[in-house]
mmCIF file of C-alpha atoms in Angstrom:
data_model
loop_
_atom_site.group_PDB
_atom_site.id
_atom_site.type_symbol
_atom_site.label_atom_id
_atom_site.label_comp_id
_atom_site.label_asym_id
_atom_site.label_seq_id
_atom_site.Cartn_x
_atom_site.Cartn_y
_atom_site.Cartn_z
ATOM 1 C CA UNK A 143 86.107 86.054 107.768
ATOM 2 C CA UNK A 144 85.808 83.431 110.468
ATOM 3 C CA UNK A 145 86.883 79.787 110.629
ATOM 4 C CA UNK A 146 83.418 78.601 109.560
ATOM 5 C CA UNK A 147 83.786 80.605 106.330
ATOM 6 C CA UNK A 148 86.849 78.653 105.206
ATOM 7 C CA UNK A 149 84.997 75.819 103.425
ATOM 8 C CA UNK A 150 82.760 78.072 101.277
ATOM 9 C CA UNK A 151 85.712 80.395 100.642
ATOM 10 C CA UNK A 152 87.766 77.396 99.473
ATOM 11 C CA UNK A 153 84.999 76.432 97.034
ATOM 12 C CA UNK A 154 85.027 79.924 95.536
ATOM 13 C CA UNK A 155 88.847 79.991 95.572
ATOM 14 C CA UNK A 156 89.053 76.742 93.591
ATOM 15 C CA UNK A 157 86.428 77.940 91.119
ATOM 16 C CA UNK A 158 88.179 81.259 90.460
ATOM 17 C CA UNK A 159 91.816 80.153 90.739
ATOM 18 C CA UNK A 160 91.880 76.458 89.781
ATOM 19 C CA UNK A 161 95.605 76.348 89.035
ATOM 20 C CA UNK A 162 96.921 78.254 92.032
ATOM 21 C CA UNK A 163 94.198 78.157 94.694
ATOM 22 C CA UNK A 164 95.130 78.682 98.315
ATOM 23 C CA UNK A 165 94.959 75.675 100.577
ATOM 24 C CA UNK A 166 92.825 75.270 103.694
ATOM 25 C CA UNK A 167 95.992 75.579 105.766
ATOM 26 C CA UNK A 168 96.901 78.905 104.186
ATOM 27 C CA UNK A 169 93.533 80.384 105.162
ATOM 28 C CA UNK A 170 93.762 78.945 108.690
ATOM 29 C CA UNK A 171 97.234 80.419 109.067
ATOM 30 C CA UNK A 172 96.099 83.865 107.948
ATOM 31 C CA UNK A 173 93.025 83.835 110.210
ATOM 32 C CA UNK A 174 95.244 82.912 113.163
ATOM 33 C CA UNK A 175 96.785 86.397 112.828
ATOM 34 C CA UNK A 176 93.486 88.239 112.327
ATOM 35 C CA UNK A 177 92.155 88.409 115.895
ATOM 36 C CA UNK A 178 93.293 89.685 119.238
ATOM 37 C CA UNK A 179 95.470 92.540 120.418
ATOM 38 C CA UNK A 180 98.397 91.630 118.165
ATOM 39 C CA UNK A 181 96.295 91.164 115.010
ATOM 40 C CA UNK A 182 98.223 91.883 111.820
ATOM 41 C CA UNK A 183 95.646 90.634 109.293
ATOM 42 C CA UNK A 184 92.238 91.718 108.047
ATOM 43 C CA UNK A 185 90.085 89.147 106.242
ATOM 44 C CA UNK A 186 86.515 89.863 105.165
ATOM 45 C CA UNK A 187 83.780 88.078 103.285
ATOM 46 C CA UNK A 188 80.913 89.454 101.231
ATOM 47 C CA UNK A 189 77.724 87.488 101.769
ATOM 48 C CA UNK A 190 74.649 87.510 99.564
ATOM 49 C CA UNK A 191 71.355 86.729 101.258
ATOM 50 C CA UNK A 192 68.484 85.239 99.284
ATOM 51 C CA UNK A 193 65.448 83.018 99.814
ATOM 52 C CA UNK A 194 67.775 80.004 99.421
ATOM 53 C CA UNK A 195 70.041 81.204 102.222
ATOM 54 C CA UNK A 196 73.400 82.931 102.376
ATOM 55 C CA UNK A 197 76.278 82.551 99.956
ATOM 56 C CA UNK A 198 79.804 83.967 100.102
ATOM 57 C CA UNK A 199 80.286 85.932 96.875
ATOM 58 C CA UNK A 200 83.613 87.558 97.667
ATOM 59 C CA UNK A 201 86.459 87.754 100.124
ATOM 60 C CA UNK A 202 89.644 89.717 100.659
ATOM 61 C CA UNK A 203 92.665 89.765 102.930
ATOM 62 C CA UNK A 204 95.378 92.165 104.030
ATOM 63 C CA UNK A 205 98.585 91.581 105.993
ATOM 64 C CA UNK A 206 100.194 94.491 107.825
ATOM 65 C CA UNK A 207 103.668 94.541 109.336
ATOM 66 C CA UNK A 208 105.888 97.471 110.275
ATOM 67 C CA UNK A 209 104.001 100.161 108.363
ATOM 68 C CA UNK A 210 103.692 98.064 105.206
ATOM 69 C CA UNK A 211 100.425 96.534 104.061
ATOM 70 C CA UNK A 212 100.158 93.725 101.560
ATOM 71 C CA UNK A 213 96.918 92.794 99.825
ATOM 72 C CA UNK A 214 97.027 89.013 100.104
ATOM 73 C CA UNK A 215 93.905 88.187 98.116
ATOM 74 C CA UNK A 216 90.740 89.625 96.604
ATOM 75 C CA UNK A 217 88.177 87.389 94.937
ATOM 76 C CA UNK A 218 84.680 88.043 93.599
ATOM 77 C CA UNK A 219 82.294 85.366 92.329
ATOM 78 C CA UNK A 220 81.901 85.534 88.562
ATOM 79 C CA UNK A 221 78.222 86.449 88.800
ATOM 80 C CA UNK A 222 79.129 89.466 90.969
ATOM 81 C CA UNK A 223 82.080 90.765 88.954
ATOM 82 C CA UNK A 224 81.495 94.251 87.591
ATOM 83 C CA UNK A 225 79.050 95.146 90.385
ATOM 84 C CA UNK A 226 81.445 97.198 92.518
ATOM 85 C CA UNK A 227 82.036 94.411 95.015
ATOM 86 C CA UNK A 228 85.780 94.277 94.298
ATOM 87 C CA UNK A 229 85.973 98.033 94.979
ATOM 88 C CA UNK A 230 84.062 97.592 98.217
ATOM 89 C CA UNK A 231 86.385 94.831 99.389
ATOM 90 C CA UNK A 232 89.483 96.845 98.484
ATOM 91 C CA UNK A 233 88.041 99.917 100.214
ATOM 92 C CA UNK A 234 87.640 97.883 103.396
ATOM 93 C CA UNK A 235 91.229 96.608 103.201
ATOM 94 C CA UNK A 236 92.639 100.095 102.647
ATOM 95 C CA UNK A 237 90.594 101.502 105.520
ATOM 96 C CA UNK A 238 92.135 98.851 107.746
ATOM 97 C CA UNK A 239 95.616 99.437 106.331
ATOM 98 C CA UNK A 240 95.230 102.994 107.594
ATOM 99 C CA UNK A 241 94.077 101.685 110.995
ATOM 100 C CA UNK A 242 97.159 99.423 111.042
ATOM 101 C CA UNK A 243 99.200 102.620 110.398
ATOM 102 C CA UNK A 244 100.496 101.399 107.040
ATOM 103 C CA UNK A 245 102.240 104.113 105.051
ATOM 104 C CA UNK A 246 102.143 102.068 101.864
ATOM 105 C CA UNK A 247 100.378 99.004 100.505
ATOM 106 C CA UNK A 248 101.741 96.496 98.006
ATOM 107 C CA UNK A 249 100.071 93.776 95.972
ATOM 108 C CA UNK A 250 100.794 91.307 93.217
ATOM 109 C CA UNK A 251 98.399 90.792 90.340
ATOM 110 C CA UNK A 252 98.625 88.428 87.402
ATOM 111 C CA UNK A 253 99.964 90.177 84.316
ATOM 112 C CA UNK A 254 97.061 88.675 82.351
ATOM 113 C CA UNK A 255 94.392 90.093 84.706
ATOM 114 C CA UNK A 256 93.739 93.499 83.139
ATOM 115 C CA UNK A 257 90.412 93.919 84.951
ATOM 116 C CA UNK A 258 92.044 93.685 88.389
ATOM 117 C CA UNK A 259 94.907 95.954 87.320
ATOM 118 C CA UNK A 260 92.397 98.640 86.300
ATOM 119 C CA UNK A 261 90.654 98.342 89.659
ATOM 120 C CA UNK A 262 93.921 98.851 91.507
ATOM 121 C CA UNK A 263 94.899 101.780 89.281
ATOM 122 C CA UNK A 264 91.563 103.491 90.074
ATOM 123 C CA UNK A 265 92.590 103.401 93.737
ATOM 124 C CA UNK A 266 95.981 104.943 92.983
ATOM 125 C CA UNK A 267 98.174 101.837 92.867
ATOM 126 C CA UNK A 268 101.138 102.183 90.505
ATOM 127 C CA UNK A 269 103.211 99.422 88.902
ATOM 128 C CA UNK A 270 106.697 99.122 90.375
ATOM 129 C CA UNK A 271 108.027 95.826 89.015
ATOM 130 C CA UNK A 272 107.471 92.195 88.130
ATOM 131 C CA UNK A 273 107.883 88.851 89.836
ATOM 132 C CA UNK A 274 108.757 86.368 87.118
ATOM 133 C CA UNK A 275 106.930 83.035 87.332
ATOM 134 C CA UNK A 276 105.188 84.086 90.561
ATOM 135 C CA UNK A 277 101.943 82.211 89.914
ATOM 136 C CA UNK A 278 102.545 78.481 89.806
ATOM 137 C CA UNK A 279 102.075 75.972 88.342
ATOM 138 C CA UNK A 280 101.234 78.130 85.286
ATOM 139 C CA UNK A 281 104.504 80.086 85.506
ATOM 140 C CA UNK A 282 102.595 83.377 85.096
ATOM 141 C CA UNK A 283 104.341 86.617 85.987
ATOM 142 C CA UNK A 284 102.994 88.997 88.631
ATOM 143 C CA UNK A 285 102.878 92.747 88.290
ATOM 144 C CA UNK A 286 103.837 94.340 91.619
ATOM 145 C CA UNK A 287 101.867 97.483 92.425
ATOM 146 C CA UNK A 288 102.195 100.029 95.237
ATOM 147 C CA UNK A 289 99.917 102.588 96.849
ATOM 148 C CA UNK A 290 101.959 105.173 98.737
ATOM 149 C CA UNK A 291 99.291 106.439 101.149
ATOM 150 C CA UNK A 292 96.272 104.228 101.757
ATOM 151 C CA UNK A 293 94.535 106.995 103.710
ATOM 152 C CA UNK A 294 94.194 109.028 100.486
ATOM 153 C CA UNK A 295 92.721 106.242 98.351
ATOM 154 C CA UNK A 296 89.307 107.273 97.122
ATOM 155 C CA UNK A 297 86.411 104.970 96.409
ATOM 156 C CA UNK A 298 82.764 104.854 97.313
ATOM 157 C CA UNK A 299 82.061 103.223 100.681
ATOM 158 C CA UNK A 300 80.410 99.833 100.492
ATOM 159 C CA UNK A 301 76.796 100.943 100.871
ATOM 160 C CA UNK A 302 77.077 103.547 98.106
ATOM 161 C CA UNK A 303 77.870 101.205 95.248
ATOM 162 C CA UNK A 304 75.496 99.218 93.097
ATOM 163 C CA UNK A 305 75.925 95.967 95.002
ATOM 164 C CA UNK A 306 72.484 94.714 95.951
ATOM 165 C CA UNK A 307 71.762 92.213 98.684
ATOM 166 C CA UNK A 308 75.396 91.771 99.701
ATOM 167 C CA UNK A 309 76.954 92.464 103.092
ATOM 168 C CA UNK A 310 80.574 92.439 104.171
ATOM 169 C CA UNK A 311 81.591 90.561 107.283
ATOM 170 C CA UNK A 312 84.949 91.085 108.948
#
């Protein structure tokens, strides 16, 4: 993800997470830590190319500090959900968690998002607790999940899934 991706990412963010969407400033702040020798973030976009042009259909972000990775966000456009794109994005994040020398990766997921929870479980994430009222303003709890060795997570690499016409850009 680059600075010029922020506006289309924000549009998708607001569509998918209308009550608790990230702000422009939050994305800028994360991208500020994603480049250079001291980079501690990995943010990617998935772009669909068509006759009408290119469209961002997914994005994901990881923060890494002191051997601990944290999945900050994963989002997939509604018309691309169920295509394997979420798996591809998570695979990319976990590959980079290993490059960042993370020994474990954490994430929070809404307790009412069973689809995302199943995705994370397929990668080996296990529930370890709750954060009450984490998602505001809806006061929705978060399930905290942990993967204890991102280098062992198994999933098909991006090109081997049934995602057609979509590329990831780091």
